[in-house]
Tab-separated table of C-alpha atoms in Angstrom:
chain	number	residue	atom	x	y	z
A	1	MET	CA	216.268	215.908	-66.137
A	2	ASN	CA	219.209	217.673	-64.509
A	3	LEU	CA	221.892	217.070	-67.102
A	4	SER	CA	224.576	218.746	-64.988
A	5	ASN	CA	224.294	216.040	-62.339
A	6	HIS	CA	224.787	213.294	-64.929
A	7	ILE	CA	227.720	215.109	-66.517
A	8	ASN	CA	229.391	215.859	-63.169
A	9	SER	CA	229.034	212.219	-62.103
A	10	ALA	CA	230.541	211.108	-65.406
A	11	GLN	CA	233.452	213.522	-65.017
A	12	LYS	CA	234.292	212.227	-61.521
A	13	THR	CA	234.238	208.681	-62.876
A	14	PHE	CA	236.471	209.670	-65.803
A	15	LEU	CA	239.155	211.118	-63.525
A	16	GLU	CA	239.464	207.702	-61.857
A	17	TRP	CA	238.800	205.486	-64.872
A	18	LYS	CA	241.569	207.003	-66.992
A	19	LYS	CA	244.078	205.798	-64.381
A	20	VAL	CA	242.907	202.168	-64.586
A	21	PRO	CA	245.436	200.018	-66.494
A	22	PHE	CA	244.505	198.891	-69.998
A	23	THR	CA	244.550	195.208	-69.001
A	24	GLU	CA	242.171	195.790	-66.080
A	25	ARG	CA	239.723	197.517	-68.392
A	26	GLN	CA	239.950	194.486	-70.672
A	27	THR	CA	239.141	192.124	-67.794
A	28	LEU	CA	235.897	194.012	-67.247
A	29	LEU	CA	235.129	193.814	-70.966
A	30	LEU	CA	235.303	190.014	-70.810
A	31	LYS	CA	232.722	190.094	-68.013
A	32	LEU	CA	230.609	192.484	-70.089
A	33	ALA	CA	230.555	190.021	-73.002
A	34	ASP	CA	229.575	187.175	-70.671
A	35	VAL	CA	226.717	189.150	-69.096
A	36	LEU	CA	225.435	190.167	-72.511
A	37	GLU	CA	225.535	186.682	-73.989
A	38	LYS	CA	224.070	185.005	-70.892
A	39	ASP	CA	220.779	186.866	-71.386
A	40	LYS	CA	220.849	187.141	-75.172
A	41	GLU	CA	217.291	185.831	-75.604
A	42	LYS	CA	215.951	188.430	-73.173
A	43	PHE	CA	217.797	191.258	-74.892
A	44	ALA	CA	216.765	189.983	-78.334
A	45	LYS	CA	213.091	190.029	-77.322
A	46	LEU	CA	213.531	193.624	-76.171
A	47	ILE	CA	215.008	194.620	-79.540
A	48	THR	CA	212.210	192.914	-81.475
A	49	THR	CA	209.550	194.453	-79.233
A	50	GLU	CA	210.912	197.973	-79.650
A	51	MET	CA	211.772	198.107	-83.356
A	52	HIS	CA	210.311	194.863	-84.844
A	53	LYS	CA	213.512	193.180	-86.066
A	54	PRO	CA	213.031	189.433	-86.754
A	55	ILE	CA	213.981	187.611	-83.559
A	56	SER	CA	216.695	185.491	-85.207
A	57	GLN	CA	218.400	188.692	-86.356
A	58	SER	CA	218.004	190.242	-82.885
A	59	ILE	CA	219.744	187.231	-81.338
A	60	ALA	CA	222.471	187.530	-83.977
A	61	GLU	CA	222.890	191.217	-83.045
A	62	ILE	CA	223.554	190.330	-79.401
A	63	GLU	CA	225.947	187.535	-80.365
A	64	LYS	CA	227.839	189.831	-82.725
A	65	SER	CA	228.056	192.484	-80.011
A	66	ALA	CA	229.489	189.979	-77.537
A	67	GLY	CA	232.027	188.836	-80.125
A	68	MET	CA	233.094	192.416	-80.779
A	69	ILE	CA	233.553	193.054	-77.039
A	70	ARG	CA	235.738	189.943	-76.713
A	71	TYR	CA	237.840	191.172	-79.625
A	72	TYR	CA	238.619	194.370	-77.701
A	73	ALA	CA	239.094	192.438	-74.445
A	74	LYS	CA	241.995	190.611	-76.099
A	75	ALA	CA	243.273	193.435	-78.304
A	76	GLU	CA	246.801	194.761	-78.437
A	77	ASN	CA	247.386	197.870	-76.330
A	78	VAL	CA	247.788	200.396	-79.141
A	79	LEU	CA	247.787	203.242	-76.603
A	80	LYS	CA	251.296	202.509	-75.339
A	81	PRO	CA	253.658	205.444	-75.903
A	82	GLU	CA	255.332	205.263	-79.309
A	83	LYS	CA	259.049	205.964	-79.301
A	84	ILE	CA	260.336	208.055	-82.213
A	85	LYS	CA	264.040	208.200	-83.012
A	86	THR	CA	265.316	211.813	-82.938
A	87	GLU	CA	268.355	213.667	-81.576
A	88	PHE	CA	266.602	214.084	-78.216
A	89	ASP	CA	266.752	211.766	-75.191
A	90	VAL	CA	262.989	211.451	-75.144
A	91	SER	CA	260.782	211.522	-78.250
A	92	GLU	CA	257.398	209.876	-77.723
A	93	VAL	CA	253.802	210.001	-78.840
A	94	HIS	CA	251.231	209.452	-76.087
A	95	TYR	CA	247.495	208.831	-76.413
A	96	ASP	CA	245.390	210.366	-73.637
A	97	ALA	CA	241.682	209.736	-73.123
A	98	LEU	CA	239.540	212.789	-73.866
A	99	GLY	CA	236.870	212.485	-71.165
A	100	ILE	CA	233.097	212.320	-71.555
A	101	ILE	CA	231.910	211.236	-75.014
A	102	LEU	CA	228.292	211.619	-76.109
A	103	GLY	CA	226.800	208.908	-78.294
A	104	VAL	CA	223.748	209.742	-80.436
A	105	MET	CA	222.594	206.361	-81.644
A	106	PRO	CA	219.843	204.995	-83.948
A	107	TRP	CA	217.095	202.430	-83.519
A	108	ASN	CA	218.048	199.948	-86.259
A	109	PHE	CA	220.710	198.123	-84.196
A	110	PRO	CA	219.835	199.177	-80.632
A	111	PHE	CA	222.640	197.213	-78.938
A	112	TRP	CA	225.278	196.810	-81.671
A	113	GLN	CA	225.471	200.478	-82.696
A	114	VAL	CA	225.753	201.603	-79.075
A	115	LEU	CA	228.338	199.029	-78.035
A	116	ARG	CA	230.543	199.286	-81.127
A	117	PHE	CA	230.918	203.000	-80.364
A	118	ALA	CA	231.131	202.768	-76.582
A	119	VAL	CA	233.437	199.781	-76.039
A	120	PRO	CA	236.616	201.068	-77.764
A	121	ALA	CA	236.022	204.552	-76.336
A	122	ILE	CA	235.748	203.134	-72.810
A	123	LEU	CA	238.777	200.902	-73.360
A	124	ALA	CA	240.702	204.067	-74.268
A	125	GLY	CA	239.807	205.535	-70.859
A	126	ASN	CA	236.738	207.616	-71.717
A	127	VAL	CA	233.240	207.528	-70.218
A	128	ILE	CA	229.941	207.583	-72.107
A	129	LEU	CA	226.658	209.457	-72.166
A	130	LEU	CA	224.075	207.908	-74.495
A	131	LYS	CA	221.193	209.638	-76.244
A	132	HIS	CA	219.381	206.723	-77.835
A	133	ALA	CA	216.521	206.779	-80.348
A	134	SER	CA	213.245	207.423	-78.548
A	135	ILE	CA	211.735	204.053	-79.495
A	136	CYS	CA	214.739	202.267	-77.965
A	137	PHE	CA	215.030	203.871	-74.537
A	138	GLU	CA	214.565	200.490	-72.857
A	139	SER	CA	217.418	199.037	-74.894
A	140	GLY	CA	219.562	201.933	-73.705
A	141	ASP	CA	218.622	201.199	-70.097
A	142	ALA	CA	219.447	197.530	-70.643
A	143	VAL	CA	222.915	198.358	-71.991
A	144	GLN	CA	223.550	200.593	-68.981
A	145	LYS	CA	222.605	197.740	-66.657
A	146	VAL	CA	224.871	195.307	-68.524
A	147	PHE	CA	227.841	197.581	-67.777
A	148	LYS	CA	226.823	197.782	-64.126
A	149	ASP	CA	226.309	194.010	-63.824
A	150	ALA	CA	229.759	193.437	-65.361
A	151	GLY	CA	231.347	195.451	-62.562
A	152	PHE	CA	232.162	198.711	-64.328
A	153	PRO	CA	232.079	201.947	-62.279
A	154	GLU	CA	228.503	203.184	-61.869
A	155	TYR	CA	228.718	206.276	-64.052
A	156	ILE	CA	230.985	204.988	-66.791
A	157	PHE	CA	227.967	204.500	-69.094
A	158	GLN	CA	224.746	206.478	-68.629
A	159	ASN	CA	221.644	206.217	-70.803
A	160	LEU	CA	219.867	209.576	-70.865
A	161	ARG	CA	216.184	209.517	-71.772
A	162	ILE	CA	216.314	212.839	-73.572
A	163	GLY	CA	215.303	214.357	-76.898
A	164	HIS	CA	217.419	216.001	-79.582
A	165	GLU	CA	216.926	219.436	-78.030
A	166	GLU	CA	219.134	218.507	-75.043
A	167	ILE	CA	222.136	217.646	-77.258
A	168	LYS	CA	223.079	221.324	-77.491
A	169	GLU	CA	223.276	221.698	-73.711
A	170	ILE	CA	225.410	218.566	-73.407
A	171	LEU	CA	227.893	219.605	-76.094
A	172	GLU	CA	228.214	223.060	-74.580
A	173	ASN	CA	229.385	221.560	-71.284
A	174	PRO	CA	233.204	221.799	-71.037
A	175	TYR	CA	233.490	218.309	-69.520
A	176	VAL	CA	232.024	216.729	-72.667
A	177	ARG	CA	234.867	216.310	-75.141
A	178	GLY	CA	233.410	214.497	-78.134
A	179	VAL	CA	230.393	213.035	-79.871
A	180	SER	CA	229.746	210.017	-82.071
A	181	LEU	CA	226.558	209.939	-84.139
A	182	THR	CA	225.073	207.237	-86.291
A	183	GLY	CA	222.036	208.435	-88.198
A	184	SER	CA	220.817	210.533	-91.095
A	185	GLU	CA	222.856	213.046	-93.059
A	186	LYS	CA	220.705	215.870	-91.652
A	187	ALA	CA	221.144	214.742	-88.042
A	188	GLY	CA	224.877	214.339	-88.583
A	189	ALA	CA	225.248	217.819	-90.069
A	190	ASN	CA	223.362	219.393	-87.149
A	191	VAL	CA	225.341	217.587	-84.449
A	192	ALA	CA	228.683	218.107	-86.222
A	193	ALA	CA	227.918	221.843	-86.448
A	194	LEU	CA	227.270	221.945	-82.699
A	195	ALA	CA	230.428	219.983	-82.012
A	196	GLY	CA	232.467	222.232	-84.282
A	197	LYS	CA	231.101	225.383	-82.689
A	198	ASN	CA	232.173	224.065	-79.284
A	199	ILE	CA	235.513	222.632	-80.533
A	200	LYS	CA	234.597	219.008	-79.806
A	201	LYS	CA	235.774	215.911	-81.682
A	202	SER	CA	233.044	214.237	-83.749
A	203	VAL	CA	232.684	210.908	-85.548
A	204	LEU	CA	229.791	210.453	-87.983
A	205	GLU	CA	228.408	207.266	-89.521
A	206	LEU	CA	225.607	208.402	-91.806
A	207	GLY	CA	223.467	207.103	-94.632
A	208	GLY	CA	224.446	205.020	-97.597
A	209	SER	CA	223.213	203.852	-100.965
A	210	ASP	CA	225.724	201.119	-101.532
A	211	ALA	CA	226.283	199.484	-104.903
A	212	TYR	CA	226.206	195.729	-105.410
A	213	ILE	CA	228.106	195.358	-108.665
A	214	VAL	CA	227.793	192.151	-110.708
A	215	LEU	CA	230.230	191.936	-113.621
A	216	ASP	CA	229.852	189.624	-116.594
A	217	ASP	CA	232.503	187.177	-115.335
A	218	ALA	CA	230.954	186.842	-111.854
A	219	ASP	CA	229.449	183.739	-110.273
A	220	VAL	CA	225.997	184.974	-111.182
A	221	GLU	CA	224.154	182.214	-109.350
A	222	LYS	CA	225.871	182.999	-106.062
A	223	ALA	CA	225.625	186.769	-106.555
A	224	ALA	CA	221.881	186.567	-107.268
A	225	THR	CA	221.220	184.251	-104.334
A	226	GLU	CA	223.112	186.381	-101.815
A	227	ALA	CA	221.902	189.745	-103.126
A	228	PRO	CA	218.475	189.839	-101.400
A	229	SER	CA	219.894	189.162	-97.931
A	230	GLY	CA	222.379	191.963	-98.553
A	231	LYS	CA	219.423	194.303	-98.968
A	232	LEU	CA	216.645	192.914	-96.789
A	233	GLN	CA	218.363	192.191	-93.493
A	234	ASN	CA	216.557	194.158	-90.768
A	235	THR	CA	213.764	194.818	-93.305
A	236	GLY	CA	216.166	196.860	-95.417
A	237	GLN	CA	216.834	199.303	-92.576
A	238	VAL	CA	220.629	199.090	-92.634
A	239	CYS	CA	222.982	201.954	-93.525
A	240	ASN	CA	225.469	199.767	-95.383
A	241	ALA	CA	222.927	197.455	-97.000
A	242	ALA	CA	223.155	196.890	-100.745
A	243	LYS	CA	220.657	199.359	-102.203
A	244	ARG	CA	221.641	199.694	-105.877
A	245	PHE	CA	222.224	196.482	-107.804
A	246	ILE	CA	224.337	197.451	-110.809
A	247	VAL	CA	224.573	194.588	-113.289
A	248	HIS	CA	226.658	194.238	-116.449
A	249	GLN	CA	224.341	194.122	-119.463
A	250	LYS	CA	225.796	190.764	-120.588
A	251	VAL	CA	224.477	188.975	-117.472
A	252	GLU	CA	221.271	190.985	-116.937
A	253	LYS	CA	219.002	188.246	-118.350
A	254	ASP	CA	220.704	185.592	-116.239
A	255	PHE	CA	220.926	187.576	-112.993
A	256	VAL	CA	217.576	189.367	-112.780
A	257	PRO	CA	215.149	186.363	-112.740
A	258	LYS	CA	217.207	184.610	-110.049
A	259	PHE	CA	217.467	187.838	-108.048
A	260	VAL	CA	213.720	188.531	-108.280
A	261	ALA	CA	212.769	184.973	-107.298
A	262	GLU	CA	214.980	185.029	-104.208
A	263	PHE	CA	213.920	188.586	-103.333
A	264	ASN	CA	210.267	187.579	-103.518
A	265	SER	CA	210.857	184.788	-100.994
A	266	TYR	CA	211.184	187.479	-98.300
A	267	GLN	CA	207.645	188.163	-97.116
A	268	PRO	CA	206.588	189.931	-93.896
A	269	ALA	CA	205.664	187.620	-91.029
A	270	ASP	CA	205.577	187.423	-87.230
A	271	PRO	CA	208.935	188.820	-86.043
A	272	PHE	CA	208.922	186.555	-82.970
A	273	LYS	CA	209.073	183.384	-85.080
A	274	MET	CA	212.613	182.109	-85.678
A	275	GLU	CA	211.947	181.337	-89.344
A	276	THR	CA	210.833	184.918	-90.151
A	277	LYS	CA	213.231	186.751	-92.488
A	278	LEU	CA	211.277	189.989	-93.001
A	279	SER	CA	209.219	192.040	-90.578
A	280	LYS	CA	207.465	195.380	-90.500
A	281	MET	CA	209.375	198.657	-90.466
A	282	ALA	CA	210.287	200.346	-87.215
A	283	ARG	CA	207.670	203.141	-87.434
A	284	PRO	CA	204.689	204.008	-89.662
A	285	ASP	CA	206.200	207.361	-90.683
A	286	LEU	CA	209.243	205.529	-92.059
A	287	ALA	CA	206.926	203.376	-94.167
A	288	ASP	CA	205.187	206.541	-95.375
A	289	GLU	CA	208.523	207.981	-96.468
A	290	LEU	CA	209.545	204.822	-98.346
A	291	GLU	CA	206.216	204.669	-100.172
A	292	SER	CA	206.597	208.338	-101.135
A	293	GLN	CA	210.093	207.685	-102.502
A	294	TYR	CA	208.802	204.714	-104.498
A	295	LYS	CA	206.149	206.874	-106.160
A	296	LYS	CA	208.689	209.631	-106.808
A	297	ALA	CA	211.022	207.180	-108.535
A	298	LEU	CA	208.197	205.927	-110.771
A	299	ARG	CA	207.144	209.469	-111.662
A	300	ASN	CA	210.708	210.085	-112.824
A	301	GLY	CA	210.882	207.097	-115.153
A	302	ALA	CA	211.710	204.110	-112.954
A	303	GLU	CA	210.125	200.827	-114.045
A	304	VAL	CA	208.568	198.236	-111.752
A	305	VAL	CA	210.435	194.927	-111.672
A	306	LEU	CA	208.692	193.707	-108.525
A	307	ALA	CA	205.948	195.905	-107.092
A	308	LEU	CA	206.386	197.362	-103.604
A	309	GLU	CA	203.062	196.543	-101.968
A	310	ARG	CA	202.024	198.102	-98.662
A	311	ILE	CA	199.920	195.615	-96.708
A	312	SER	CA	199.616	197.383	-93.362
A	313	GLU	CA	200.604	200.536	-91.522
A	314	SER	CA	204.269	199.471	-91.396
A	315	GLU	CA	204.535	196.366	-93.629
A	316	PHE	CA	205.486	195.912	-97.271
A	317	ARG	CA	205.888	193.096	-99.686
A	318	PRO	CA	209.399	193.985	-100.907
A	319	GLY	CA	209.883	195.694	-104.247
A	320	ILE	CA	212.484	196.230	-106.978
A	321	ILE	CA	212.604	199.108	-109.459
A	322	LEU	CA	214.722	199.490	-112.594
A	323	VAL	CA	216.323	202.935	-112.405
A	324	LYS	CA	218.282	204.815	-115.047
A	325	GLU	CA	220.982	207.436	-114.631
A	326	GLY	CA	219.544	210.862	-113.803
A	327	ASN	CA	216.584	209.703	-111.728
A	328	PRO	CA	216.551	212.015	-108.661
A	329	ILE	CA	215.785	209.042	-106.396
A	330	LEU	CA	219.430	208.003	-106.827
A	331	GLN	CA	220.458	210.960	-104.675
A	332	GLU	CA	218.425	209.615	-101.749
A	333	GLU	CA	218.737	206.666	-99.399
A	334	LEU	CA	215.980	204.040	-99.578
A	335	PHE	CA	215.715	202.784	-96.003
A	336	GLY	CA	213.388	199.820	-96.230
A	337	PRO	CA	212.494	196.796	-98.421
A	338	LEU	CA	212.881	198.516	-101.802
A	339	ALA	CA	215.840	197.856	-104.104
A	340	MET	CA	217.084	199.681	-107.195
A	341	LEU	CA	218.322	197.752	-110.234
A	342	MET	CA	220.624	199.387	-112.779
A	343	VAL	CA	222.357	198.061	-115.917
A	344	GLY	CA	225.796	199.111	-117.207
A	345	LYS	CA	227.450	198.393	-120.548
A	346	ASP	CA	231.061	198.132	-119.315
A	347	ASP	CA	233.291	198.549	-116.250
A	348	GLU	CA	233.785	202.290	-116.770
A	349	GLU	CA	230.062	202.999	-116.989
A	350	ILE	CA	229.349	200.765	-113.999
A	351	LEU	CA	231.975	202.615	-111.959
A	352	LYS	CA	230.437	205.956	-112.947
A	353	LEU	CA	226.978	204.762	-111.912
A	354	ALA	CA	228.340	203.481	-108.588
A	355	ASN	CA	230.132	206.729	-107.705
A	356	ASP	CA	227.520	209.190	-108.972
A	357	ILE	CA	225.771	209.619	-105.616
A	358	PRO	CA	226.431	211.732	-102.490
A	359	PHE	CA	227.126	208.665	-100.331
A	360	GLY	CA	230.119	206.383	-99.963
A	361	LEU	CA	229.721	203.770	-97.254
A	362	GLY	CA	230.466	200.302	-98.628
A	363	ASN	CA	230.334	198.823	-102.127
A	364	SER	CA	230.409	195.183	-103.204
A	365	VAL	CA	231.972	193.888	-106.436
A	366	TRP	CA	231.431	190.439	-107.925
A	367	THR	CA	234.075	189.285	-110.406
A	368	LYS	CA	236.510	186.399	-110.905
A	369	ASP	CA	239.157	188.668	-112.435
A	370	LYS	CA	241.698	190.135	-109.966
A	371	LYS	CA	242.649	192.931	-112.369
A	372	ARG	CA	239.025	194.042	-112.761
A	373	ALA	CA	238.516	193.805	-109.008
A	374	GLN	CA	241.571	196.017	-108.489
A	375	PHE	CA	240.150	198.618	-110.863
A	376	PHE	CA	237.077	198.966	-108.651
A	377	ILE	CA	239.055	198.785	-105.399
A	378	GLU	CA	241.164	201.744	-106.527
A	379	ASN	CA	238.328	203.836	-107.953
A	380	LEU	CA	235.193	203.248	-105.864
A	381	GLU	CA	234.541	206.189	-103.538
A	382	SER	CA	233.580	204.396	-100.343
A	383	GLY	CA	234.869	203.454	-96.920
A	384	THR	CA	234.664	199.734	-97.682
A	385	VAL	CA	234.939	197.618	-100.836
A	386	SER	CA	233.853	193.988	-100.537
A	387	ILE	CA	234.871	191.427	-103.145
A	388	ASN	CA	232.487	188.546	-103.953
A	389	LYS	CA	230.555	189.073	-100.727
A	390	SER	CA	227.918	191.398	-99.353
A	391	THR	CA	229.069	194.398	-97.358
A	392	SER	CA	229.132	193.806	-93.604
A	393	SER	CA	231.000	195.149	-90.598
A	394	ASP	CA	233.684	193.143	-88.813
A	395	ALA	CA	235.125	193.983	-85.388
A	396	ARG	CA	238.647	193.350	-86.717
A	397	LEU	CA	238.363	195.847	-89.587
A	398	PRO	CA	237.821	199.627	-89.604
A	399	PHE	CA	234.329	200.748	-90.538
A	400	GLY	CA	233.507	204.240	-91.750
A	401	GLY	CA	232.198	206.233	-94.668
A	402	ALA	CA	233.356	208.605	-97.390
A	403	LYS	CA	231.643	211.698	-98.812
A	404	SER	CA	228.213	212.299	-97.196
A	405	SER	CA	228.340	208.937	-95.420
A	406	GLY	CA	230.425	210.528	-92.685
A	407	TYR	CA	233.947	210.526	-91.285
A	408	GLY	CA	235.955	208.835	-88.577
A	409	VAL	CA	236.338	205.146	-87.857
A	410	GLU	CA	234.507	202.594	-85.757
A	411	LEU	CA	235.705	199.034	-85.028
A	412	SER	CA	239.241	197.588	-85.294
A	413	LEU	CA	242.250	198.816	-83.341
A	414	HIS	CA	241.894	202.170	-85.122
A	415	ALA	CA	238.705	202.922	-83.175
A	416	ILE	CA	240.521	202.803	-79.833
A	417	LYS	CA	242.398	205.955	-80.815
A	418	GLU	CA	239.404	207.898	-82.211
A	419	PHE	CA	238.616	209.620	-78.913
A	420	THR	CA	242.139	210.201	-77.654
A	421	GLN	CA	244.377	213.246	-77.578
A	422	ILE	CA	247.728	212.794	-79.266
A	423	LYS	CA	250.400	214.234	-76.997
A	424	THR	CA	253.998	214.720	-78.170
A	425	VAL	CA	256.704	214.360	-75.507
A	426	VAL	CA	260.144	215.559	-76.581
A	427	GLY	CA	263.346	216.743	-74.895
A	428	ASN	CA	266.363	215.773	-72.849
A	429	ILE	CA	266.469	214.240	-69.375
């Protein structure tokens, strides 16, 4: 593949696109949402075929993507020059589009991850090159066609069927001004190093091992019933899924049986059936890794609450392990249908358990006490804190991580400014 041709075409498109008024860009976004939703069943089947997500969840992914696009299509123009009062005639802050932005995107949400990065960047006046996960190249092609069918300029969004080795060449090109990556900590570190070496803006959304904290004054019934879906959506292959269920010792005996019973109701089945809640993992090597982590946790003292049972090359009956502080598995992300259960004696110990990991994506706290909730809001080290609900992303709210879960923001009005250059204009006229 001649990457220079793709980059040069993108640059020519950028020079014109950045001049298009904000409201005209939004009009095209409305058409984009319509095109996407019109063929949602077709796109959902493509997702399920490529990475095995249950079809109902694939449809929900397309619907959520369309909703997010409509949010931006109606959003306030936060790129208007900001006037600052000084002694000068003119004191303004402008936001200029950067240019070509590379997206390095994962397989677990083949449409949502791509579009939630691309849409605000394009609305800001940038153009996109996509390096998608290799198992989702057809999803990448489909997204490219959706932009074309909506009437966007031809080279505003290009899906490049390339491997990781080509990322270096792209980021070394002077026309490429930034990169957004969603993926593993290792992948993020490598791409951020390349971006830094070439003085390019980067946004990283990396792994997580989010805590689902159930205090002794919580609605235990509701917390236990909702907990499994917070972990097992997309067969547990979600960065901000609940992965560590930290329960106050006073409600352990009440919470755990309800949690286990509901968790056990998720059993692998045909992903193309609407009633299926759990499917096989995206690739056999990912299943190998999860099984290896399970055995490692047990070797280091974890106890089986519900056995993780491998029933095929890529399928598991979901499992739960009781893990104590100090187990090395707590420093890793479990990406699949395996949950960790922990027990804390009080709020301070529970907070320590929640924070004592490298990651900080999104934690959930269940309590009826506003003062206790505020304690966790102020002290949890994560990009999101959810109260009496599972962690999830929302187009209206900023989404990003702390610590090794990355930096930068996706979604909300904040994301529109992520790939812009702040320009100060000051003086007398």
